[in-house]
Tab-separated table of C-alpha atoms in Angstrom:
chain	number	residue	atom	x	y	z
A	174	ALA	CA	-157.975	55.871	-23.059
A	175	GLN	CA	-156.371	56.211	-26.393
A	176	SER	CA	-156.624	53.467	-29.013
A	177	VAL	CA	-155.233	52.872	-32.444
A	178	THR	CA	-156.855	50.718	-35.094
A	179	GLN	CA	-154.949	49.554	-38.155
A	180	LEU	CA	-157.196	48.117	-40.921
A	181	GLY	CA	-155.821	44.956	-42.409
A	182	SER	CA	-153.188	42.861	-40.706
A	183	HIS	CA	-151.676	41.907	-44.141
A	184	VAL	CA	-151.405	43.874	-47.312
A	185	SER	CA	-150.022	42.471	-50.591
A	186	VAL	CA	-148.893	44.945	-53.313
A	187	SER	CA	-147.064	44.604	-56.590
A	188	GLU	CA	-143.745	46.219	-57.031
A	189	GLY	CA	-144.292	49.737	-58.365
A	190	ALA	CA	-147.907	49.945	-57.097
A	191	LEU	CA	-149.312	52.305	-54.426
A	192	VAL	CA	-148.867	51.360	-50.917
A	193	LEU	CA	-151.751	52.488	-48.595
A	194	LEU	CA	-151.816	51.509	-44.917
A	195	ARG	CA	-154.783	52.704	-42.873
A	196	CYS	CA	-154.649	53.983	-39.333
A	197	ASN	CA	-157.487	55.498	-37.185
A	198	TYR	CA	-157.090	56.695	-33.686
A	199	SER	CA	-159.305	57.698	-30.833
A	200	SER	CA	-158.290	60.618	-28.737
A	201	SER	CA	-160.106	63.398	-27.005
A	202	VAL	CA	-157.400	65.885	-27.872
A	203	PRO	CA	-155.027	66.132	-30.889
A	204	PRO	CA	-152.364	63.634	-30.205
A	205	TYR	CA	-148.881	63.043	-31.506
A	206	LEU	CA	-149.032	60.366	-34.249
A	207	PHE	CA	-146.238	58.057	-35.557
A	208	TRP	CA	-145.538	55.401	-38.028
A	209	TYR	CA	-142.827	52.896	-37.306
A	210	VAL	CA	-141.438	50.178	-39.550
A	211	GLN	CA	-140.102	46.851	-38.415
A	212	TYR	CA	-137.940	44.796	-40.803
A	213	PRO	CA	-137.541	41.058	-40.197
A	214	ASN	CA	-135.796	40.263	-36.901
A	215	GLN	CA	-135.148	43.891	-36.158
A	216	GLY	CA	-136.396	46.576	-33.783
A	217	LEU	CA	-138.679	49.407	-34.676
A	218	GLN	CA	-137.528	52.368	-36.709
A	219	LEU	CA	-139.367	55.674	-36.922
A	220	LEU	CA	-140.773	56.422	-40.429
A	221	LEU	CA	-142.458	59.702	-39.714
A	222	LYS	CA	-144.297	61.658	-37.100
A	223	TYR	CA	-147.157	64.206	-36.840
A	224	THR	CA	-146.791	66.899	-34.246
A	225	SER	CA	-149.295	69.414	-35.468
A	226	ALA	CA	-146.856	71.498	-37.513
A	227	ALA	CA	-148.313	70.256	-40.886
A	228	THR	CA	-151.088	67.869	-41.809
A	229	LEU	CA	-149.043	66.184	-44.617
A	230	VAL	CA	-145.973	64.597	-43.207
A	231	LYS	CA	-143.054	63.281	-45.244
A	232	GLY	CA	-140.895	60.515	-43.834
A	233	ILE	CA	-137.994	58.331	-44.830
A	234	ASN	CA	-137.859	55.933	-47.877
A	235	GLY	CA	-140.520	57.915	-49.780
A	236	PHE	CA	-143.407	57.416	-47.328
A	237	GLU	CA	-145.810	60.096	-46.322
A	238	ALA	CA	-148.922	60.336	-44.117
A	239	GLU	CA	-151.803	62.792	-43.910
A	240	PHE	CA	-153.428	63.767	-40.615
A	241	LYS	CA	-157.184	64.178	-41.024
A	242	LYS	CA	-158.724	65.412	-37.793
A	243	SER	CA	-162.307	65.142	-39.052
A	244	GLU	CA	-161.757	61.456	-39.852
A	245	THR	CA	-159.379	60.761	-36.930
A	246	SER	CA	-157.071	59.116	-39.441
A	247	PHE	CA	-153.409	59.066	-40.215
A	248	HIS	CA	-152.956	56.863	-43.288
A	249	LEU	CA	-149.570	56.018	-44.584
A	250	THR	CA	-148.830	56.008	-48.388
A	251	LYS	CA	-146.024	55.471	-50.769
A	252	PRO	CA	-146.591	55.984	-54.522
A	253	SER	CA	-144.483	53.151	-55.747
A	254	ALA	CA	-143.625	50.132	-53.726
A	255	HIS	CA	-140.160	48.624	-53.701
A	256	MET	CA	-139.126	45.126	-52.746
A	257	SER	CA	-137.291	46.586	-49.720
A	258	ASP	CA	-140.622	47.870	-48.383
A	259	ALA	CA	-141.616	44.432	-47.242
A	260	ALA	CA	-141.875	44.779	-43.491
A	261	GLU	CA	-144.364	45.319	-40.720
A	262	TYR	CA	-145.653	48.782	-40.138
A	263	PHE	CA	-147.101	50.134	-36.833
A	264	CYS	CA	-149.152	53.258	-36.256
A	265	ALA	CA	-148.798	54.656	-32.722
A	266	VAL	CA	-150.307	57.590	-30.767
A	267	ARG	CA	-148.983	59.570	-27.863
A	268	LYS	CA	-150.638	62.205	-25.749
A	269	ALA	CA	-149.268	65.750	-26.018
A	270	ALA	CA	-147.963	65.243	-22.434
A	271	GLY	CA	-145.899	62.287	-21.492
A	272	ASN	CA	-143.808	59.713	-23.403
A	273	LYS	CA	-146.118	56.680	-23.442
A	274	LEU	CA	-146.907	55.267	-26.842
A	275	THR	CA	-150.073	53.249	-27.776
A	276	PHE	CA	-149.601	51.048	-30.812
A	277	GLY	CA	-151.981	49.596	-33.341
A	278	GLY	CA	-151.896	45.906	-34.153
A	279	GLY	CA	-149.593	46.288	-37.117
A	280	THR	CA	-149.824	45.644	-40.861
A	281	ARG	CA	-147.463	43.275	-42.614
A	282	VAL	CA	-146.661	44.373	-46.195
A	283	LEU	CA	-145.723	41.849	-48.827
A	284	VAL	CA	-144.344	43.135	-52.092
A	285	LYS	CA	-144.749	40.922	-55.079
A	286	PRO	CA	-142.320	41.218	-58.046
B	146	ASN	CA	-123.040	55.280	-29.854
B	147	ALA	CA	-124.344	51.805	-29.556
B	148	GLY	CA	-127.861	53.132	-28.999
B	149	VAL	CA	-130.204	50.726	-27.106
B	150	THR	CA	-128.810	47.246	-26.595
B	151	GLN	CA	-130.652	44.153	-25.344
B	152	THR	CA	-129.441	40.805	-24.173
B	153	PRO	CA	-129.955	38.024	-24.758
B	154	LYS	CA	-131.347	37.892	-28.277
B	155	PHE	CA	-133.085	34.554	-27.725
B	156	GLN	CA	-134.070	32.683	-24.533
B	157	VAL	CA	-135.983	29.517	-23.764
B	158	LEU	CA	-137.277	28.995	-20.324
B	159	LYS	CA	-139.272	26.365	-18.516
B	160	THR	CA	-142.495	27.298	-16.641
B	161	GLY	CA	-141.637	28.606	-13.249
B	162	GLN	CA	-137.989	29.678	-14.021
B	163	SER	CA	-136.881	33.170	-13.491
B	164	MET	CA	-134.710	35.414	-15.646
B	165	THR	CA	-133.703	38.947	-16.265
B	166	LEU	CA	-133.770	40.646	-19.688
B	167	GLN	CA	-131.170	43.319	-19.895
B	168	CYS	CA	-131.501	46.713	-21.523
B	169	ALA	CA	-128.887	49.497	-21.744
B	170	GLN	CA	-128.645	52.760	-23.555
B	171	ASP	CA	-125.740	55.194	-24.003
B	172	MET	CA	-127.645	58.248	-25.094
B	173	ASN	CA	-128.235	59.653	-21.563
B	174	HIS	CA	-131.972	59.221	-21.958
B	175	GLU	CA	-134.067	59.596	-18.942
B	176	TYR	CA	-137.060	57.864	-20.230
B	177	MET	CA	-136.954	54.061	-20.702
B	178	SER	CA	-139.616	51.560	-21.292
B	179	TRP	CA	-140.353	47.852	-21.955
B	180	TYR	CA	-142.909	46.548	-24.508
B	181	ARG	CA	-143.992	43.135	-25.522
B	182	GLN	CA	-144.949	42.318	-29.050
B	183	ASP	CA	-147.519	39.669	-29.812
B	184	PRO	CA	-149.017	38.884	-33.221
B	185	GLY	CA	-151.975	41.077	-34.082
B	186	MET	CA	-151.642	43.127	-30.912
B	187	GLY	CA	-148.877	45.549	-31.771
B	188	LEU	CA	-146.590	46.505	-28.918
B	189	ARG	CA	-147.969	46.798	-25.396
B	190	LEU	CA	-146.293	48.772	-22.606
B	191	ILE	CA	-145.208	46.619	-19.598
B	192	HIS	CA	-143.246	49.116	-17.374
B	193	TYR	CA	-141.557	52.455	-17.864
B	194	SER	CA	-139.221	54.724	-16.021
B	195	VAL	CA	-138.878	58.488	-16.197
B	196	GLY	CA	-135.470	58.480	-14.430
B	197	ALA	CA	-133.182	56.633	-12.088
B	198	GLY	CA	-135.086	55.429	-9.051
B	199	ILE	CA	-138.559	56.043	-10.639
B	200	THR	CA	-140.585	53.338	-12.293
B	201	ASP	CA	-144.287	52.860	-13.087
B	202	GLN	CA	-146.604	50.295	-14.564
B	203	GLY	CA	-147.808	50.271	-18.132
B	204	GLU	CA	-150.646	48.401	-19.762
B	205	VAL	CA	-149.593	44.794	-19.009
B	206	PRO	CA	-147.367	44.769	-15.927
B	207	ASN	CA	-148.446	41.558	-14.235
B	208	GLY	CA	-145.679	38.971	-13.953
B	209	TYR	CA	-142.857	41.494	-14.505
B	210	ASN	CA	-140.715	43.543	-12.246
B	211	VAL	CA	-138.358	46.445	-13.084
B	212	SER	CA	-135.891	48.690	-11.269
B	213	ARG	CA	-133.794	51.660	-12.433
B	214	SER	CA	-130.624	52.151	-10.382
B	215	THR	CA	-128.759	53.954	-13.108
B	216	THR	CA	-129.744	56.204	-16.096
B	217	GLU	CA	-128.188	53.619	-18.503
B	218	ASP	CA	-129.831	50.352	-17.385
B	219	PHE	CA	-133.379	49.169	-17.169
B	220	PRO	CA	-133.618	45.441	-16.583
B	221	LEU	CA	-136.880	43.497	-16.792
B	222	ARG	CA	-137.336	40.561	-14.462
B	223	LEU	CA	-139.645	37.565	-14.827
B	224	LEU	CA	-139.941	36.020	-11.422
B	225	SER	CA	-141.843	32.891	-12.394
B	226	ALA	CA	-142.163	32.470	-16.114
B	227	ALA	CA	-145.440	31.371	-17.665
B	228	PRO	CA	-146.198	30.217	-21.253
B	229	SER	CA	-148.369	33.401	-21.671
B	230	GLN	CA	-145.162	35.399	-21.418
B	231	THR	CA	-143.837	33.867	-24.684
B	232	SER	CA	-143.292	36.989	-26.736
B	233	VAL	CA	-140.779	39.351	-28.289
B	234	TYR	CA	-139.654	42.025	-25.763
B	235	PHE	CA	-138.447	45.433	-26.834
B	236	CYS	CA	-136.760	48.104	-24.731
B	237	ALA	CA	-136.965	51.732	-25.808
B	238	SER	CA	-135.523	55.027	-24.589
B	239	SER	CA	-135.965	58.772	-25.221
B	240	TYR	CA	-135.376	62.101	-23.676
B	241	PRO	CA	-138.043	63.145	-21.206
B	242	HIS	CA	-141.050	64.886	-22.418
B	243	VAL	CA	-140.979	68.615	-22.657
B	244	SER	CA	-144.176	70.395	-23.359
B	245	GLY	CA	-144.557	71.093	-27.074
B	246	ALA	CA	-141.433	69.138	-28.022
B	247	TYR	CA	-141.235	65.812	-29.661
B	248	ASN	CA	-138.824	63.161	-28.396
B	249	GLU	CA	-138.323	60.137	-30.586
B	250	GLN	CA	-138.212	56.751	-28.912
B	251	PHE	CA	-135.321	54.589	-29.913
B	252	PHE	CA	-135.887	50.843	-29.872
B	253	GLY	CA	-133.516	47.976	-29.164
B	254	PRO	CA	-133.328	44.869	-31.391
B	255	GLY	CA	-135.499	42.763	-29.136
B	256	THR	CA	-135.381	39.562	-27.128
B	257	ARG	CA	-137.374	36.594	-28.300
B	258	LEU	CA	-138.517	34.630	-25.322
B	259	THR	CA	-140.134	31.164	-25.328
B	260	VAL	CA	-141.590	29.658	-22.105
B	261	LEU	CA	-142.331	25.952	-22.304
């Protein structure tokens, strides 16, 4: 069975500082990997996806993530945090076949002025 | 397009009551699913459907029923609500999987359910 681990349920960053959210997955075959963002009282919105085309994936709002097969990781970064980045972020994995997503526990980001 | 819509937005039930959470999508997506979101546990799959008339269980199906009579609608039924079902429920939809292709899942705004 696939699993996803997000290190740190809460992350606090200063405005303008680097945002780094960690995600590790377990899968016997290269999966499809995703990052979703959830703003307060809203549904989930896709930030970016890895589908084996390129290991460095750029998403919306200045976020990017790098797939590292040797480390089974898919960490999310943004060079400079903005107040509007305050949200909860979820890493998810999907097998190459099928539509079912497995989510990590989520990381809530607080941005300090 | 309205995308994925869910009703109600909030609901409070007493233990043992029944209710149906509604989900509809207007994107002609064949794949639909229900998740529950609990603190620290991310989203967990309850039930899913790959098309009208076809449903299957996800990771946490106990206490929930689903049916899919049309492509557009995928209601989730709680037959006898329990406090453990207090959660936020999300419906999602996408095109069916095609080998080698990626199909984004679109999420509804959620239903916040409290069972007393």
